[in-house]
Amino acid sequence: MSGQNSIDFQKITQNVRAARPFVHALTNPVAQSLSANVVLAAGGTPSMTCNLAEISAFVNSADALLVNLGMLEDSRVAVINKAVPLAGAAGLPWLLDPVKVDRSPERLDYARALLAQDPALVRCNASEFEALKGELESYYRGGRGILVVSGAEDHVYFEDRVLRVGGGSELMDRVTAMGCALTAYLAVYLGGCGADVSLVDAAVTGVARYSLAGSHAAAHSQGPGSFAPAFLDALYAETDFSKISISG
């Protein structure tokens, strides 16, 4: 990526919708419904089985894999431990969402072990970033993958660069699983952007479109209850890419 102004947001979005990428999401139960819906709104196809006997078939037929550590049950750990090496062997982009690693030492250790297997992208919030700061800085600065830290302003880190993506809404913090669903949304972009598009450009496009949808939905809703459906509608609709705000 030569600069944020060189990103062809329209082309990347069209590539994704034409590809209809298949995303397998190993995510927590609270996030499953919204994550599936944002994958569909982006033009992808979601699946979410955590059946150990089936996971090889689902990963091997996917275009991207999402690993989310929220509400981490032993059964999902076993499936993750099988799925991640499969994705690596297949050259499949896989994304890590280290949910609540700042609250659990055991989960933090597990996230470190997964991060050592070089996901294509890690998406976390500020508290989770602080818990994994040393490992995450080594990860993105070493060119091993992309880091997205979401918040009032989203930051996309890669190698020695950081891009800041504006937009969004405070209401995004009042609807459960919006962060988890962002990681699922980014999986669609990494899985369907096309061979001629860098994963960094795809990630920035996904973050920017998600943020713009939040801004649009907030302007057309009265609170969290009406925000969620307005947000899905905004993700599905055509985007005015001139409103994307990126600096860095």
PDB file of C-alpha atoms in Angstrom:
ATOM      1  CA  MET A   1       0.000   0.000   0.000  1.00  0.00           C
ATOM      2  CA  SER A   2       1.582   3.290  -1.094  1.00  0.00           C
ATOM      3  CA  GLY A   3      -0.786   5.565   0.826  1.00  0.00           C
ATOM      4  CA  GLN A   4      -4.328   5.749   2.067  1.00  0.00           C
ATOM      5  CA  ASN A   5      -5.365   7.884  -0.904  1.00  0.00           C
ATOM      6  CA  SER A   6      -4.366   5.052  -3.248  1.00  0.00           C
ATOM      7  CA  ILE A   7      -6.917   2.597  -1.845  1.00  0.00           C
ATOM      8  CA  ASP A   8      -9.635   1.814  -4.361  1.00  0.00           C
ATOM      9  CA  PHE A   9     -12.506   1.364  -1.896  1.00  0.00           C
ATOM     10  CA  GLN A  10     -15.057   0.858  -4.663  1.00  0.00           C
ATOM     11  CA  LYS A  11     -13.080  -1.858  -6.408  1.00  0.00           C
ATOM     12  CA  ILE A  12     -12.357  -3.742  -3.189  1.00  0.00           C
ATOM     13  CA  THR A  13     -16.014  -3.648  -2.164  1.00  0.00           C
ATOM     14  CA  GLN A  14     -17.098  -4.841  -5.600  1.00  0.00           C
ATOM     15  CA  ASN A  15     -14.523  -7.653  -5.493  1.00  0.00           C
ATOM     16  CA  VAL A  16     -15.824  -8.818  -2.130  1.00  0.00           C
ATOM     17  CA  ARG A  17     -19.467  -8.801  -3.181  1.00  0.00           C
ATOM     18  CA  ALA A  18     -18.688 -10.610  -6.420  1.00  0.00           C
ATOM     19  CA  ALA A  19     -16.589 -13.245  -4.637  1.00  0.00           C
ATOM     20  CA  ARG A  20     -19.184 -13.983  -1.927  1.00  0.00           C
ATOM     21  CA  PRO A  21     -16.436 -15.334   0.359  1.00  0.00           C
ATOM     22  CA  PHE A  22     -17.207 -18.147   2.762  1.00  0.00           C
ATOM     23  CA  VAL A  23     -16.212 -17.201   6.328  1.00  0.00           C
ATOM     24  CA  HIS A  24     -16.026 -19.818   9.051  1.00  0.00           C
ATOM     25  CA  ALA A  25     -16.425 -18.104  12.414  1.00  0.00           C
ATOM     26  CA  LEU A  26     -15.425 -19.829  15.632  1.00  0.00           C
ATOM     27  CA  THR A  27     -17.022 -17.174  17.782  1.00  0.00           C
ATOM     28  CA  ASN A  28     -18.844 -16.854  21.076  1.00  0.00           C
ATOM     29  CA  PRO A  29     -22.613 -17.457  21.353  1.00  0.00           C
ATOM     30  CA  VAL A  30     -23.448 -13.826  22.150  1.00  0.00           C
ATOM     31  CA  ALA A  31     -21.737 -12.659  18.949  1.00  0.00           C
ATOM     32  CA  GLN A  32     -22.970 -15.340  16.562  1.00  0.00           C
ATOM     33  CA  SER A  33     -26.166 -13.722  15.299  1.00  0.00           C
ATOM     34  CA  LEU A  34     -24.779 -10.229  14.685  1.00  0.00           C
ATOM     35  CA  SER A  35     -21.568 -11.629  13.218  1.00  0.00           C
ATOM     36  CA  ALA A  36     -23.505 -13.804  10.773  1.00  0.00           C
ATOM     37  CA  ASN A  37     -25.648 -10.851   9.766  1.00  0.00           C
ATOM     38  CA  VAL A  38     -22.725  -8.508   9.093  1.00  0.00           C
ATOM     39  CA  VAL A  39     -21.021 -11.219   7.027  1.00  0.00           C
ATOM     40  CA  LEU A  40     -24.203 -11.512   4.961  1.00  0.00           C
ATOM     41  CA  ALA A  41     -24.546  -7.730   4.671  1.00  0.00           C
ATOM     42  CA  ALA A  42     -20.982  -7.534   3.363  1.00  0.00           C
ATOM     43  CA  GLY A  43     -21.776 -10.097   0.687  1.00  0.00           C
ATOM     44  CA  GLY A  44     -20.190 -13.112   2.349  1.00  0.00           C
ATOM     45  CA  THR A  45     -21.534 -16.472   3.505  1.00  0.00           C
ATOM     46  CA  PRO A  46     -21.120 -17.430   7.177  1.00  0.00           C
ATOM     47  CA  SER A  47     -20.808 -20.775   8.928  1.00  0.00           C
ATOM     48  CA  MET A  48     -20.220 -21.290  12.636  1.00  0.00           C
ATOM     49  CA  THR A  49     -20.097 -24.959  13.554  1.00  0.00           C
ATOM     50  CA  CYS A  50     -17.850 -25.877  16.469  1.00  0.00           C
ATOM     51  CA  ASN A  51     -18.184 -29.612  15.885  1.00  0.00           C
ATOM     52  CA  LEU A  52     -14.697 -31.111  16.095  1.00  0.00           C
ATOM     53  CA  ALA A  53     -15.572 -33.887  13.652  1.00  0.00           C
ATOM     54  CA  GLU A  54     -16.693 -31.390  11.001  1.00  0.00           C
ATOM     55  CA  ILE A  55     -14.163 -28.602  11.383  1.00  0.00           C
ATOM     56  CA  SER A  56     -11.675 -29.885   8.794  1.00  0.00           C
ATOM     57  CA  ALA A  57     -14.320 -29.894   6.062  1.00  0.00           C
ATOM     58  CA  PHE A  58     -15.549 -26.418   6.947  1.00  0.00           C
ATOM     59  CA  VAL A  59     -12.090 -24.816   7.192  1.00  0.00           C
ATOM     60  CA  ASN A  60     -10.862 -26.473   4.020  1.00  0.00           C
ATOM     61  CA  SER A  61     -13.825 -25.078   2.077  1.00  0.00           C
ATOM     62  CA  ALA A  62     -13.624 -21.572   3.583  1.00  0.00           C
ATOM     63  CA  ASP A  63     -12.061 -18.363   2.277  1.00  0.00           C
ATOM     64  CA  ALA A  64     -11.269 -17.026   5.766  1.00  0.00           C
ATOM     65  CA  LEU A  65     -11.323 -18.237   9.355  1.00  0.00           C
ATOM     66  CA  LEU A  66     -12.263 -16.184  12.417  1.00  0.00           C
ATOM     67  CA  VAL A  67     -11.098 -17.185  15.897  1.00  0.00           C
ATOM     68  CA  ASN A  68     -12.890 -15.326  18.701  1.00  0.00           C
ATOM     69  CA  LEU A  69     -11.936 -15.995  22.332  1.00  0.00           C
ATOM     70  CA  GLY A  70     -15.072 -14.655  24.005  1.00  0.00           C
ATOM     71  CA  MET A  71     -16.895 -17.041  26.405  1.00  0.00           C
ATOM     72  CA  LEU A  72     -14.139 -19.567  25.752  1.00  0.00           C
ATOM     73  CA  GLU A  73     -15.349 -23.112  26.351  1.00  0.00           C
ATOM     74  CA  ASP A  74     -13.027 -26.128  26.378  1.00  0.00           C
ATOM     75  CA  SER A  75     -14.837 -27.583  23.376  1.00  0.00           C
ATOM     76  CA  ARG A  76     -14.157 -24.465  21.280  1.00  0.00           C
ATOM     77  CA  VAL A  77     -10.494 -24.476  22.350  1.00  0.00           C
ATOM     78  CA  ALA A  78     -10.169 -28.002  20.956  1.00  0.00           C
ATOM     79  CA  VAL A  79     -11.758 -26.919  17.674  1.00  0.00           C
ATOM     80  CA  ILE A  80      -9.558 -23.803  17.436  1.00  0.00           C
ATOM     81  CA  ASN A  81      -6.459 -25.897  18.044  1.00  0.00           C
ATOM     82  CA  LYS A  82      -7.406 -28.043  15.067  1.00  0.00           C
ATOM     83  CA  ALA A  83      -8.666 -25.252  12.808  1.00  0.00           C
ATOM     84  CA  VAL A  84      -5.751 -22.818  13.014  1.00  0.00           C
ATOM     85  CA  PRO A  85      -3.071 -25.235  11.704  1.00  0.00           C
ATOM     86  CA  LEU A  86      -5.455 -26.266   8.923  1.00  0.00           C
ATOM     87  CA  ALA A  87      -5.861 -22.628   7.887  1.00  0.00           C
ATOM     88  CA  GLY A  88      -2.110 -22.098   7.995  1.00  0.00           C
ATOM     89  CA  ALA A  89      -1.415 -25.162   5.868  1.00  0.00           C
ATOM     90  CA  ALA A  90      -4.005 -24.021   3.305  1.00  0.00           C
ATOM     91  CA  GLY A  91      -2.704 -20.451   3.153  1.00  0.00           C
ATOM     92  CA  LEU A  92      -6.082 -19.274   4.387  1.00  0.00           C
ATOM     93  CA  PRO A  93      -6.240 -15.850   6.079  1.00  0.00           C
ATOM     94  CA  TRP A  94      -7.300 -16.313   9.692  1.00  0.00           C
ATOM     95  CA  LEU A  95      -8.196 -13.555  12.122  1.00  0.00           C
ATOM     96  CA  LEU A  96      -7.817 -13.469  15.896  1.00  0.00           C
ATOM     97  CA  ASP A  97     -10.138 -11.587  18.251  1.00  0.00           C
ATOM     98  CA  PRO A  98      -8.597 -11.853  21.756  1.00  0.00           C
ATOM     99  CA  VAL A  99     -11.755 -11.004  23.678  1.00  0.00           C
ATOM    100  CA  LYS A 100     -11.273 -10.164  27.389  1.00  0.00           C
ATOM    101  CA  VAL A 101      -7.639 -11.289  27.568  1.00  0.00           C
ATOM    102  CA  ASP A 102      -7.193  -8.391  29.994  1.00  0.00           C
ATOM    103  CA  ARG A 103      -9.520 -10.178  32.437  1.00  0.00           C
ATOM    104  CA  SER A 104      -8.157 -13.735  32.397  1.00  0.00           C
ATOM    105  CA  PRO A 105      -4.490 -14.826  32.716  1.00  0.00           C
ATOM    106  CA  GLU A 106      -5.324 -18.216  31.196  1.00  0.00           C
ATOM    107  CA  ARG A 107      -6.964 -16.619  28.179  1.00  0.00           C
ATOM    108  CA  LEU A 108      -4.059 -14.202  27.825  1.00  0.00           C
ATOM    109  CA  ASP A 109      -1.594 -17.090  27.674  1.00  0.00           C
ATOM    110  CA  TYR A 110      -3.754 -18.834  25.077  1.00  0.00           C
ATOM    111  CA  ALA A 111      -3.947 -15.679  22.970  1.00  0.00           C
ATOM    112  CA  ARG A 112      -0.156 -15.415  23.049  1.00  0.00           C
ATOM    113  CA  ALA A 113       0.146 -18.992  21.799  1.00  0.00           C
ATOM    114  CA  LEU A 114      -2.271 -18.273  18.958  1.00  0.00           C
ATOM    115  CA  LEU A 115      -0.556 -15.009  18.070  1.00  0.00           C
ATOM    116  CA  ALA A 116       2.702 -16.934  17.662  1.00  0.00           C
ATOM    117  CA  GLN A 117       0.983 -18.775  14.777  1.00  0.00           C
ATOM    118  CA  ASP A 118       0.755 -15.523  12.801  1.00  0.00           C
ATOM    119  CA  PRO A 119      -2.860 -14.658  12.097  1.00  0.00           C
ATOM    120  CA  ALA A 120      -3.344 -12.415   9.065  1.00  0.00           C
ATOM    121  CA  LEU A 121      -5.113  -9.867  11.285  1.00  0.00           C
ATOM    122  CA  VAL A 122      -5.761  -9.234  14.970  1.00  0.00           C
ATOM    123  CA  ARG A 123      -8.680  -7.028  16.035  1.00  0.00           C
ATOM    124  CA  CYS A 124      -8.950  -5.893  19.636  1.00  0.00           C
ATOM    125  CA  ASN A 125      -9.992  -2.974  21.833  1.00  0.00           C
ATOM    126  CA  ALA A 126      -7.663  -0.716  23.836  1.00  0.00           C
ATOM    127  CA  SER A 127      -7.727  -2.811  27.027  1.00  0.00           C
ATOM    128  CA  GLU A 128      -6.958  -6.012  25.144  1.00  0.00           C
ATOM    129  CA  PHE A 129      -4.155  -4.242  23.285  1.00  0.00           C
ATOM    130  CA  GLU A 130      -2.559  -3.158  26.558  1.00  0.00           C
ATOM    131  CA  ALA A 131      -2.658  -6.743  27.849  1.00  0.00           C
ATOM    132  CA  LEU A 132      -0.897  -8.025  24.711  1.00  0.00           C
ATOM    133  CA  LYS A 133       1.076  -4.883  23.894  1.00  0.00           C
ATOM    134  CA  GLY A 134       4.563  -6.351  23.659  1.00  0.00           C
ATOM    135  CA  GLU A 135       3.516  -9.317  21.558  1.00  0.00           C
ATOM    136  CA  LEU A 136       1.249  -7.227  19.300  1.00  0.00           C
ATOM    137  CA  GLU A 137       3.900  -4.592  18.637  1.00  0.00           C
ATOM    138  CA  SER A 138       6.373  -7.301  17.657  1.00  0.00           C
ATOM    139  CA  TYR A 139       3.681  -8.895  15.492  1.00  0.00           C
ATOM    140  CA  TYR A 140       2.748  -5.931  13.316  1.00  0.00           C
ATOM    141  CA  ARG A 141       6.136  -4.181  13.318  1.00  0.00           C
ATOM    142  CA  GLY A 142       7.728  -7.409  12.159  1.00  0.00           C
ATOM    143  CA  GLY A 143       5.381  -7.526   9.169  1.00  0.00           C
ATOM    144  CA  ARG A 144       3.705 -10.697  10.395  1.00  0.00           C
ATOM    145  CA  GLY A 145       0.175  -9.290  10.095  1.00  0.00           C
ATOM    146  CA  ILE A 146      -2.231  -6.408  10.547  1.00  0.00           C
ATOM    147  CA  LEU A 147      -3.456  -5.044  13.864  1.00  0.00           C
ATOM    148  CA  VAL A 148      -6.781  -3.217  14.170  1.00  0.00           C
ATOM    149  CA  VAL A 149      -7.493  -1.500  17.485  1.00  0.00           C
ATOM    150  CA  SER A 150     -11.082  -0.315  17.554  1.00  0.00           C
ATOM    151  CA  GLY A 151     -12.506   2.491  19.656  1.00  0.00           C
ATOM    152  CA  ALA A 152     -13.795   6.028  19.277  1.00  0.00           C
ATOM    153  CA  GLU A 153     -11.217   6.229  16.484  1.00  0.00           C
ATOM    154  CA  ASP A 154     -10.063   3.004  14.856  1.00  0.00           C
ATOM    155  CA  HIS A 155      -6.351   2.434  14.291  1.00  0.00           C
ATOM    156  CA  VAL A 156      -4.888   0.090  11.670  1.00  0.00           C
ATOM    157  CA  TYR A 157      -1.236  -0.846  12.319  1.00  0.00           C
ATOM    158  CA  PHE A 158       1.095  -2.594   9.879  1.00  0.00           C
ATOM    159  CA  GLU A 159       4.893  -2.616   9.854  1.00  0.00           C
ATOM    160  CA  ASP A 160       5.968   0.937  10.786  1.00  0.00           C
ATOM    161  CA  ARG A 161       2.702   2.650   9.855  1.00  0.00           C
ATOM    162  CA  VAL A 162      -0.594   3.476  11.496  1.00  0.00           C
ATOM    163  CA  LEU A 163      -3.758   4.728   9.819  1.00  0.00           C
ATOM    164  CA  ARG A 164      -6.527   6.382  11.816  1.00  0.00           C
ATOM    165  CA  VAL A 165     -10.084   5.842  10.643  1.00  0.00           C
ATOM    166  CA  GLY A 166     -12.719   8.307  11.819  1.00  0.00           C
ATOM    167  CA  GLY A 167     -16.475   8.012  11.996  1.00  0.00           C
ATOM    168  CA  GLY A 168     -18.573   5.567  13.943  1.00  0.00           C
ATOM    169  CA  SER A 169     -20.926   6.360  16.809  1.00  0.00           C
ATOM    170  CA  GLU A 170     -21.127   6.061  20.586  1.00  0.00           C
ATOM    171  CA  LEU A 171     -24.133   3.797  20.022  1.00  0.00           C
ATOM    172  CA  MET A 172     -21.785   1.138  18.662  1.00  0.00           C
ATOM    173  CA  ASP A 173     -20.641   0.669  22.260  1.00  0.00           C
ATOM    174  CA  ARG A 174     -24.238   0.194  23.431  1.00  0.00           C
ATOM    175  CA  VAL A 175     -25.056  -2.821  21.225  1.00  0.00           C
ATOM    176  CA  THR A 176     -23.548  -6.139  22.249  1.00  0.00           C
ATOM    177  CA  ALA A 177     -20.918  -7.834  20.062  1.00  0.00           C
ATOM    178  CA  MET A 178     -20.275  -4.893  17.715  1.00  0.00           C
ATOM    179  CA  GLY A 179     -16.514  -5.358  18.090  1.00  0.00           C
ATOM    180  CA  CYS A 180     -16.723  -9.117  17.572  1.00  0.00           C
ATOM    181  CA  ALA A 181     -18.876  -8.522  14.507  1.00  0.00           C
ATOM    182  CA  LEU A 182     -16.284  -6.093  13.117  1.00  0.00           C
ATOM    183  CA  THR A 183     -13.724  -8.893  13.120  1.00  0.00           C
ATOM    184  CA  ALA A 184     -16.186 -11.098  11.248  1.00  0.00           C
ATOM    185  CA  TYR A 185     -16.786  -8.268   8.777  1.00  0.00           C
ATOM    186  CA  LEU A 186     -13.041  -7.922   8.210  1.00  0.00           C
ATOM    187  CA  ALA A 187     -12.812 -11.659   7.565  1.00  0.00           C
ATOM    188  CA  VAL A 188     -15.121 -11.148   4.579  1.00  0.00           C
ATOM    189  CA  TYR A 189     -12.797  -8.485   3.198  1.00  0.00           C
ATOM    190  CA  LEU A 190      -9.618 -10.482   3.691  1.00  0.00           C
ATOM    191  CA  GLY A 191     -11.240 -13.583   2.216  1.00  0.00           C
ATOM    192  CA  GLY A 192     -12.778 -11.900  -0.827  1.00  0.00           C
ATOM    193  CA  CYS A 193     -10.679  -8.845  -1.722  1.00  0.00           C
ATOM    194  CA  GLY A 194      -8.970 -10.489  -4.695  1.00  0.00           C
ATOM    195  CA  ALA A 195      -5.409 -11.576  -5.436  1.00  0.00           C
ATOM    196  CA  ASP A 196      -4.452  -8.135  -6.765  1.00  0.00           C
ATOM    197  CA  VAL A 197      -5.429  -6.325  -3.545  1.00  0.00           C
ATOM    198  CA  SER A 198      -3.230  -6.155  -0.446  1.00  0.00           C
ATOM    199  CA  LEU A 199      -4.721  -7.435   2.784  1.00  0.00           C
ATOM    200  CA  VAL A 200      -3.884  -4.079   4.366  1.00  0.00           C
ATOM    201  CA  ASP A 201      -5.981  -2.214   1.806  1.00  0.00           C
ATOM    202  CA  ALA A 202      -8.791  -4.730   2.301  1.00  0.00           C
ATOM    203  CA  ALA A 203      -8.667  -4.301   6.073  1.00  0.00           C
ATOM    204  CA  VAL A 204      -8.685  -0.508   5.887  1.00  0.00           C
ATOM    205  CA  THR A 205     -11.647  -0.624   3.518  1.00  0.00           C
ATOM    206  CA  GLY A 206     -13.571  -2.908   5.852  1.00  0.00           C
ATOM    207  CA  VAL A 207     -12.845  -0.778   8.921  1.00  0.00           C
ATOM    208  CA  ALA A 208     -13.828   2.402   7.071  1.00  0.00           C
ATOM    209  CA  ARG A 209     -17.097   0.977   5.737  1.00  0.00           C
ATOM    210  CA  TYR A 210     -18.033  -0.394   9.167  1.00  0.00           C
ATOM    211  CA  SER A 211     -17.343   2.992  10.754  1.00  0.00           C
ATOM    212  CA  LEU A 212     -19.327   4.854   8.093  1.00  0.00           C
ATOM    213  CA  ALA A 213     -22.255   2.508   8.622  1.00  0.00           C
ATOM    214  CA  GLY A 214     -22.156   3.356  12.317  1.00  0.00           C
ATOM    215  CA  SER A 215     -22.294   7.083  11.602  1.00  0.00           C
ATOM    216  CA  HIS A 216     -25.171   6.640   9.160  1.00  0.00           C
ATOM    217  CA  ALA A 217     -27.147   4.379  11.485  1.00  0.00           C
ATOM    218  CA  ALA A 218     -26.774   6.785  14.412  1.00  0.00           C
ATOM    219  CA  ALA A 219     -28.291   9.557  12.327  1.00  0.00           C
ATOM    220  CA  HIS A 220     -31.316   7.366  11.548  1.00  0.00           C
ATOM    221  CA  SER A 221     -32.052   5.811  14.944  1.00  0.00           C
ATOM    222  CA  GLN A 222     -33.300   6.844  18.362  1.00  0.00           C
ATOM    223  CA  GLY A 223     -31.185   4.523  20.496  1.00  0.00           C
ATOM    224  CA  PRO A 224     -29.555   1.067  20.654  1.00  0.00           C
ATOM    225  CA  GLY A 225     -32.748  -0.808  19.766  1.00  0.00           C
ATOM    226  CA  SER A 226     -33.270   0.982  16.470  1.00  0.00           C
ATOM    227  CA  PHE A 227     -29.539   1.373  15.835  1.00  0.00           C
ATOM    228  CA  ALA A 228     -28.807  -2.320  15.223  1.00  0.00           C
ATOM    229  CA  PRO A 229     -31.192  -2.826  12.241  1.00  0.00           C
ATOM    230  CA  ALA A 230     -30.268   0.599  10.841  1.00  0.00           C
ATOM    231  CA  PHE A 231     -26.613  -0.429  11.053  1.00  0.00           C
ATOM    232  CA  LEU A 232     -27.190  -3.646   9.103  1.00  0.00           C
ATOM    233  CA  ASP A 233     -29.104  -1.704   6.460  1.00  0.00           C
ATOM    234  CA  ALA A 234     -26.226   0.768   6.181  1.00  0.00           C
ATOM    235  CA  LEU A 235     -23.674  -2.035   5.787  1.00  0.00           C
ATOM    236  CA  TYR A 236     -25.758  -3.559   3.009  1.00  0.00           C
ATOM    237  CA  ALA A 237     -26.375  -0.288   1.151  1.00  0.00           C
ATOM    238  CA  GLU A 238     -23.995   1.398  -1.244  1.00  0.00           C
ATOM    239  CA  THR A 239     -21.414   3.555   0.514  1.00  0.00           C
ATOM    240  CA  ASP A 240     -20.504   7.158  -0.265  1.00  0.00           C
ATOM    241  CA  PHE A 241     -16.760   6.598  -0.198  1.00  0.00           C
ATOM    242  CA  SER A 242     -16.088  10.357  -0.271  1.00  0.00           C
ATOM    243  CA  LYS A 243     -17.129  10.445   3.395  1.00  0.00           C
ATOM    244  CA  ILE A 244     -14.363   8.068   4.498  1.00  0.00           C
ATOM    245  CA  SER A 245     -12.004   9.830   6.901  1.00  0.00           C
ATOM    246  CA  ILE A 246      -8.497   8.351   7.081  1.00  0.00           C
ATOM    247  CA  SER A 247      -5.301   9.983   8.328  1.00  0.00           C
ATOM    248  CA  GLY A 248      -1.771   8.806   8.955  1.00  0.00           C
TER     249      GLY A 248
END
